[in-house]
Short mmCIF file of C-alpha atoms in Angstrom, two decimals:
data_model
loop_
_atom_site.label_atom_id
_atom_site.label_comp_id
_atom_site.label_asym_id
_atom_site.label_seq_id
_atom_site.Cartn_x
_atom_site.Cartn_y
_atom_site.Cartn_z
CA VAL A 22 -15.48 14.21 -17.31
CA GLU A 23 -13.38 13.59 -14.21
CA VAL A 24 -10.96 10.65 -13.96
CA ASP A 25 -10.66 9.25 -10.45
CA SER A 26 -7.40 7.69 -9.23
CA PRO A 27 -6.75 4.76 -11.61
CA PHE A 28 -6.14 1.43 -9.89
CA ILE A 29 -3.56 -0.87 -11.50
CA THR A 30 -2.72 -4.31 -10.15
CA THR A 31 -0.56 -7.28 -11.13
CA VAL A 32 -2.48 -10.38 -12.22
CA SER A 33 0.67 -12.36 -13.04
CA HIS A 34 4.28 -11.47 -12.33
CA GLU A 35 5.31 -14.22 -14.76
CA THR A 36 3.54 -12.84 -17.85
CA GLY A 37 3.36 -9.16 -16.89
CA THR A 38 -0.45 -9.28 -16.97
CA LEU A 39 -2.02 -6.18 -15.41
CA ASP A 40 -5.56 -5.15 -14.50
CA LEU A 41 -6.56 -1.49 -14.78
CA SER A 42 -9.72 0.02 -13.29
CA VAL A 43 -10.65 3.64 -14.07
CA ASP A 44 -13.71 5.42 -12.65
CA LEU A 45 -15.15 8.24 -14.77
CA THR A 46 -17.60 10.84 -13.51
CA ALA A 47 -19.47 13.28 -15.74
CA ALA A 48 -19.90 16.87 -14.61
CA GLN A 49 -23.41 16.83 -16.08
CA THR A 50 -26.05 14.14 -16.36
CA ALA A 51 -25.12 13.28 -19.93
CA PRO A 52 -23.79 9.91 -21.14
CA ILE A 53 -20.00 9.68 -21.12
CA SER A 54 -18.49 9.44 -24.57
CA GLY A 55 -14.82 9.77 -25.45
CA THR A 56 -11.48 8.03 -25.78
CA LEU A 57 -9.47 6.77 -22.82
CA ASN A 58 -5.76 6.96 -23.62
CA GLY A 59 -3.15 5.31 -21.44
CA THR A 60 0.64 5.21 -21.44
CA ILE A 61 3.01 3.27 -19.19
CA ARG A 62 6.63 4.44 -19.01
CA PRO A 63 9.59 3.18 -16.99
CA LYS A 64 10.13 5.55 -14.07
CA ASN A 65 13.61 4.66 -12.80
CA PHE A 66 15.18 2.67 -15.64
CA GLU A 67 15.54 2.91 -19.43
CA GLY A 68 12.92 1.19 -21.54
CA ASP A 69 10.16 1.58 -24.10
CA ALA A 70 6.73 3.02 -23.35
CA TYR A 71 3.53 1.01 -23.78
CA SER A 72 0.32 2.72 -24.92
CA PHE A 73 -3.34 1.71 -25.27
CA THR A 74 -6.72 3.27 -26.10
CA TYR A 75 -10.30 2.41 -25.21
CA GLU A 76 -13.50 3.90 -26.61
CA VAL A 77 -15.94 4.88 -23.88
CA ASN A 78 -19.60 4.93 -24.87
CA GLU A 79 -21.83 4.69 -21.83
CA ALA A 80 -25.59 4.82 -22.30
CA ALA A 81 -26.13 5.55 -18.62
CA ALA A 82 -25.57 9.11 -17.52
CA GLY A 83 -23.29 10.36 -14.79
CA ASN A 84 -20.49 7.82 -14.37
CA ALA A 85 -18.72 4.80 -15.79
CA ASN A 86 -16.09 2.26 -14.83
CA VAL A 87 -13.57 1.03 -17.40
CA ARG A 88 -11.75 -2.22 -16.72
CA LEU A 89 -8.94 -3.43 -18.93
CA ARG A 90 -6.52 -6.38 -18.81
CA PHE A 91 -3.33 -6.43 -20.85
CA ASP A 92 0.22 -7.81 -20.88
CA LEU A 93 3.05 -5.31 -20.40
CA PRO A 94 5.84 -6.13 -22.87
CA GLU A 95 9.38 -6.66 -21.60
CA PHE A 96 8.32 -5.88 -18.05
CA ARG A 97 10.64 -5.70 -15.05
CA LEU A 98 9.63 -6.71 -11.53
CA TRP A 99 9.69 -4.81 -8.26
CA TYR A 100 11.37 -6.54 -5.30
CA PRO A 101 11.91 -5.71 -1.62
CA ASN A 102 15.32 -4.46 -0.56
CA GLY A 103 17.92 -7.22 -0.75
CA ARG A 104 15.92 -9.52 -3.04
CA GLY A 105 16.16 -7.71 -6.36
CA PRO A 106 15.81 -4.31 -8.08
CA GLN A 107 13.01 -1.83 -7.36
CA ASN A 108 11.80 -1.29 -10.93
CA LEU A 109 8.99 1.28 -11.10
CA TYR A 110 6.62 2.55 -13.78
CA THR A 111 4.47 5.64 -14.27
CA LEU A 112 0.93 5.22 -15.58
CA TYR A 113 -0.62 8.18 -17.46
CA VAL A 114 -4.38 8.12 -18.16
CA GLN A 115 -6.40 10.82 -19.97
CA ILE A 116 -9.86 11.28 -21.49
CA LEU A 117 -10.35 12.91 -24.90
CA VAL A 118 -13.70 14.34 -26.00
CA LYS A 119 -14.84 12.62 -29.19
CA ALA A 120 -16.10 15.69 -31.00
CA SER A 121 -13.05 17.92 -30.51
CA GLY A 122 -10.27 15.57 -29.44
CA ARG A 123 -9.62 17.89 -26.50
CA VAL A 124 -8.12 16.41 -23.33
CA VAL A 125 -10.57 17.08 -20.50
CA CYS A 126 -8.87 15.25 -17.64
CA GLY A 127 -5.70 13.32 -16.92
CA ARG A 128 -4.10 11.43 -14.05
CA ALA A 129 -0.65 9.98 -13.35
CA SER A 130 0.33 7.29 -10.87
CA SER A 131 3.47 5.37 -9.97
CA PHE A 132 3.34 1.57 -9.63
CA GLY A 133 5.40 -1.61 -9.74
CA VAL A 134 4.85 -5.04 -11.23
CA ARG A 135 4.86 -7.60 -8.42
CA SER A 136 2.66 -10.33 -7.02
CA LEU A 137 1.73 -10.49 -3.32
CA GLU A 138 0.36 -13.21 -1.07
CA MET A 139 0.17 -13.55 2.71
CA ALA A 140 0.64 -17.30 2.93
CA PRO A 141 0.19 -19.43 6.07
CA PHE A 142 3.16 -21.10 7.73
CA PRO A 143 3.95 -24.68 6.62
CA SER A 144 2.35 -25.80 9.92
CA GLY A 145 -1.00 -24.55 8.60
CA GLU A 146 -3.40 -21.75 9.46
CA LYS A 147 -4.26 -20.97 13.08
CA GLU A 148 -7.45 -19.07 13.87
CA THR A 149 -5.89 -17.39 16.91
CA GLN A 150 -2.71 -16.19 15.19
CA TYR A 151 -1.64 -14.09 12.24
CA ASN A 152 0.82 -16.80 11.24
CA ARG A 153 1.59 -15.49 7.78
CA THR A 154 4.60 -15.13 5.52
CA ALA A 155 4.83 -12.39 2.90
CA VAL A 156 5.30 -14.03 -0.51
CA ILE A 157 6.34 -11.57 -3.22
CA ASN A 158 6.88 -12.78 -6.79
CA ARG A 159 6.51 -16.35 -5.48
CA GLU A 160 9.41 -15.84 -3.05
CA GLY A 161 8.91 -16.03 0.70
CA ILE A 162 10.31 -12.84 2.25
CA PHE A 163 11.74 -12.66 5.77
CA LEU A 164 10.59 -9.20 6.85
CA LYS A 165 13.14 -7.37 8.97
CA GLY A 166 12.31 -3.87 9.98
CA ALA A 167 11.03 -1.51 12.61
CA ASN A 168 8.08 0.46 13.89
CA TRP A 169 7.46 3.72 12.03
CA CYS A 170 6.10 6.78 13.86
CA THR A 171 5.30 10.32 12.76
CA ILE A 172 8.63 11.99 11.99
CA ASP A 173 7.76 15.56 13.07
CA ALA A 174 5.37 16.74 15.79
CA MET A 175 5.13 20.08 13.96
CA MET A 176 3.76 18.29 10.86
CA ARG A 177 6.69 19.29 8.63
CA PHE A 178 6.81 16.38 6.22
CA ASP A 179 9.58 17.35 3.82
CA ARG A 180 10.70 14.72 1.36
CA ALA A 181 14.33 15.37 2.36
CA ASP A 182 13.54 14.49 5.98
CA TYR A 183 11.88 11.25 4.93
CA ASP A 184 14.80 10.47 2.62
CA ARG A 185 17.35 10.99 5.39
CA ILE A 186 15.70 8.26 7.50
CA LEU A 187 14.51 5.86 4.81
CA SER A 188 17.80 5.84 2.88
CA ARG A 189 19.59 4.81 6.08
CA ALA A 190 17.02 2.06 6.65
CA ARG A 191 17.85 0.70 3.21
CA GLN A 192 21.59 0.89 3.93
CA GLN A 193 21.04 -1.04 7.17
CA GLY A 194 19.39 -3.86 5.22
CA LEU A 195 15.83 -3.27 6.42
CA ASN A 196 12.95 -4.19 4.15
CA PHE A 197 9.87 -3.52 6.28
CA PHE A 198 8.11 -0.85 8.36
CA ARG A 199 4.96 -1.00 10.43
CA ALA A 200 3.34 2.43 10.06
CA TRP A 201 1.96 2.62 13.58
CA GLY A 202 -1.75 3.28 14.22
CA GLY A 203 -0.92 6.18 16.53
CA GLY A 204 0.60 7.99 13.57
CA LEU A 205 -0.46 8.94 10.05
CA ALA A 206 -1.96 7.42 7.00
CA GLU A 207 1.46 8.21 5.58
CA THR A 208 2.31 10.81 2.96
CA ASP A 209 2.99 10.37 -0.76
CA ALA A 210 6.66 11.22 -0.15
CA PHE A 211 6.94 8.36 2.35
CA TYR A 212 5.44 5.82 -0.03
CA ASP A 213 7.37 7.08 -3.06
CA LEU A 214 10.63 6.58 -1.19
CA CYS A 215 9.59 3.20 0.22
CA ASP A 216 8.89 2.12 -3.37
CA GLU A 217 12.32 3.36 -4.47
CA TYR A 218 14.19 1.76 -1.56
CA GLY A 219 12.32 -1.54 -1.43
CA LEU A 220 10.83 -0.99 2.04
CA CYS A 221 7.56 -2.90 2.49
CA VAL A 222 4.87 -1.21 4.61
CA TYR A 223 2.19 -2.47 6.99
CA GLN A 224 -0.15 0.55 7.15
CA GLU A 225 -2.33 0.75 10.26
CA TRP A 226 -5.33 3.04 10.25
CA PRO A 227 -5.35 5.76 12.95
CA CYS A 228 -7.13 3.75 15.64
CA CYS A 229 -4.55 3.58 18.41
CA TRP A 230 -5.76 2.15 21.76
CA ASP A 231 -9.34 1.71 20.51
CA SER A 232 -9.73 5.37 19.57
CA GLN A 233 -12.16 4.22 16.87
CA LYS A 234 -14.72 4.05 19.69
CA GLN A 235 -14.49 7.83 20.20
CA GLN A 236 -13.67 9.15 16.73
CA PRO A 237 -16.46 10.56 14.53
CA LYS A 238 -17.20 7.50 12.40
CA ASP A 239 -17.96 9.40 9.20
CA ALA A 240 -14.57 11.15 9.34
CA LEU A 241 -12.76 7.89 10.13
CA TYR A 242 -14.43 6.02 7.26
CA GLU A 243 -13.69 8.87 4.87
CA CYS A 244 -10.04 8.79 5.98
CA VAL A 245 -9.83 5.06 5.20
CA ARG A 246 -11.62 5.36 1.85
CA LEU A 247 -9.62 8.31 0.51
CA ASN A 248 -6.24 7.03 1.69
CA THR A 249 -6.81 3.50 0.41
CA ILE A 250 -7.50 4.97 -3.03
CA ARG A 251 -4.41 7.18 -2.72
CA MET A 252 -1.99 4.46 -1.54
CA ARG A 253 -3.11 1.33 -3.34
CA ASN A 254 -0.86 1.52 -6.43
CA HIS A 255 2.33 1.57 -4.34
CA PRO A 256 4.13 -1.80 -4.53
CA SER A 257 5.71 -1.19 -1.11
CA LEU A 258 2.28 -1.34 0.59
CA ILE A 259 1.66 -4.99 1.50
CA LEU A 260 -0.78 -4.98 4.45
CA TYR A 261 -3.48 -2.94 6.21
CA GLY A 262 -4.27 -2.93 9.93
CA GLY A 263 -7.11 -1.73 12.13
CA GLY A 264 -4.90 -0.08 14.72
CA ASN A 265 -2.61 -0.49 17.68
CA GLU A 266 -3.17 -2.31 21.00
CA GLY A 267 -6.93 -2.40 21.27
CA ASN A 268 -9.62 -4.38 22.98
CA GLY A 269 -12.07 -4.18 20.08
CA ALA A 270 -14.40 -7.15 20.12
CA ILE A 271 -15.14 -9.11 16.97
CA GLU A 272 -18.44 -7.23 16.82
CA ASP A 273 -16.69 -3.82 16.86
CA GLU A 274 -18.63 -1.83 14.27
CA ALA A 275 -15.83 0.57 13.34
CA LEU A 276 -13.09 -2.06 12.98
CA ASN A 277 -15.31 -4.21 10.80
CA ARG A 278 -16.37 -1.27 8.65
CA ILE A 279 -12.74 -0.22 8.20
CA GLY A 280 -11.91 -3.73 7.05
CA CYS A 281 -14.81 -3.73 4.61
CA LEU A 282 -13.67 -0.41 3.14
CA THR A 283 -10.09 -1.56 2.58
CA TYR A 284 -11.31 -4.66 0.76
CA GLU A 285 -13.90 -2.66 -1.21
CA TYR A 286 -11.41 -0.09 -2.50
CA ASP A 287 -8.36 -2.35 -2.73
CA GLY A 288 -8.91 -6.08 -2.21
CA THR A 289 -5.36 -7.09 -3.17
CA ARG A 290 -3.96 -6.88 0.37
CA SER A 291 -4.94 -8.45 3.69
CA TYR A 292 -6.42 -6.56 6.62
CA PHE A 293 -5.36 -7.45 10.18
CA ARG A 294 -7.88 -6.21 12.73
CA GLN A 295 -5.45 -4.95 15.37
CA ASP A 296 -1.81 -5.28 16.39
CA GLY A 297 -1.21 -6.26 20.01
CA GLY A 298 -3.73 -5.88 22.81
CA ALA A 299 -6.62 -8.19 23.61
CA SER A 300 -8.12 -8.19 20.10
CA GLY A 301 -4.70 -8.45 18.47
CA GLU A 302 -3.90 -11.70 20.22
CA GLY A 303 -1.47 -13.68 18.13
CA MET A 304 0.17 -10.47 16.88
CA VAL A 305 2.86 -9.83 19.47
CA HIS A 306 5.05 -6.73 19.50
CA ASP A 307 7.40 -5.12 21.98
CA HIS A 308 9.43 -1.95 22.41
CA ILE A 309 13.05 -2.77 21.71
CA HIS A 310 15.66 -0.02 21.93
CA TRP A 311 19.41 -0.01 22.27
CA GLY A 312 20.58 0.95 25.75
CA GLY A 313 24.20 -0.07 25.47
CA GLU A 314 23.60 -3.76 26.18
CA LYS A 315 25.45 -6.54 24.42
CA PRO A 316 23.69 -8.49 21.63
CA GLU A 317 23.30 -11.47 23.98
CA HIS A 318 20.93 -9.37 26.11
CA TYR A 319 18.47 -8.95 23.25
CA MET A 320 18.67 -12.57 22.16
CA THR A 321 17.97 -13.70 25.73
CA ARG A 322 15.15 -11.25 26.32
CA TYR A 323 13.43 -11.23 22.94
CA GLY A 324 14.72 -14.07 20.82
CA PHE A 325 13.77 -16.86 23.19
CA SER A 326 10.97 -15.37 25.29
#
């Protein structure tokens, strides 16, 4: 029996109620029978572990989905940088064969307990704008951050290189990055460090300048599916996007399919079709860099334009 990436989400940040979904796949066409064991341990603070078991007896052959809801005792919340601590947990899940008690498969995943909502402005929703505020643990968060691009053209993605940049972002008081659609579905090292440093992430899929119109669709959809499953337990991930500066019409097949896949395999985060460009109207961005000007220059050019 194979255990796919377990998906754990926060139902309530006030009671520590969690939902766990685990997909099981049998190597043969026999019914799945065994014991699902789970343990949750604090990852970056001292505390007690929480364990649970579930008996799996599926009459149908081939696969099964186990869904559990439980309250985590004495839980601690995850917050963005500057709003509270970044408490993290590690979830361990394994399957034991009933007859022998032998462990046949196990998975581990890091996660945080936190609620998330993209709430409209007090002025109300606007169909032509992404007028949303990130609300984490019932607190509205002013997101202050930067665009994030691929850190190495030679594809050398060492954790130390990520840490050098992301630790400085934390020290500067940032709490947000937009992982640009011309870059990567970012690495595990990137997300692990964003979790640790309280840096929220808006992850765009690799569809820069309407490249979804030329990309092989099967490969693009597989990229979205696999990476959504890989990323979705990270508390730092708060938003998905369809790409950068495009002209994709509302009928764009690829953009709509990407959105459907993110909701199918996650469903706890919003999907914004595109950022900037004709089809990203209402999502304005610009390229701001420091060229030696005084702060008044940026306030005049960007703050009041």
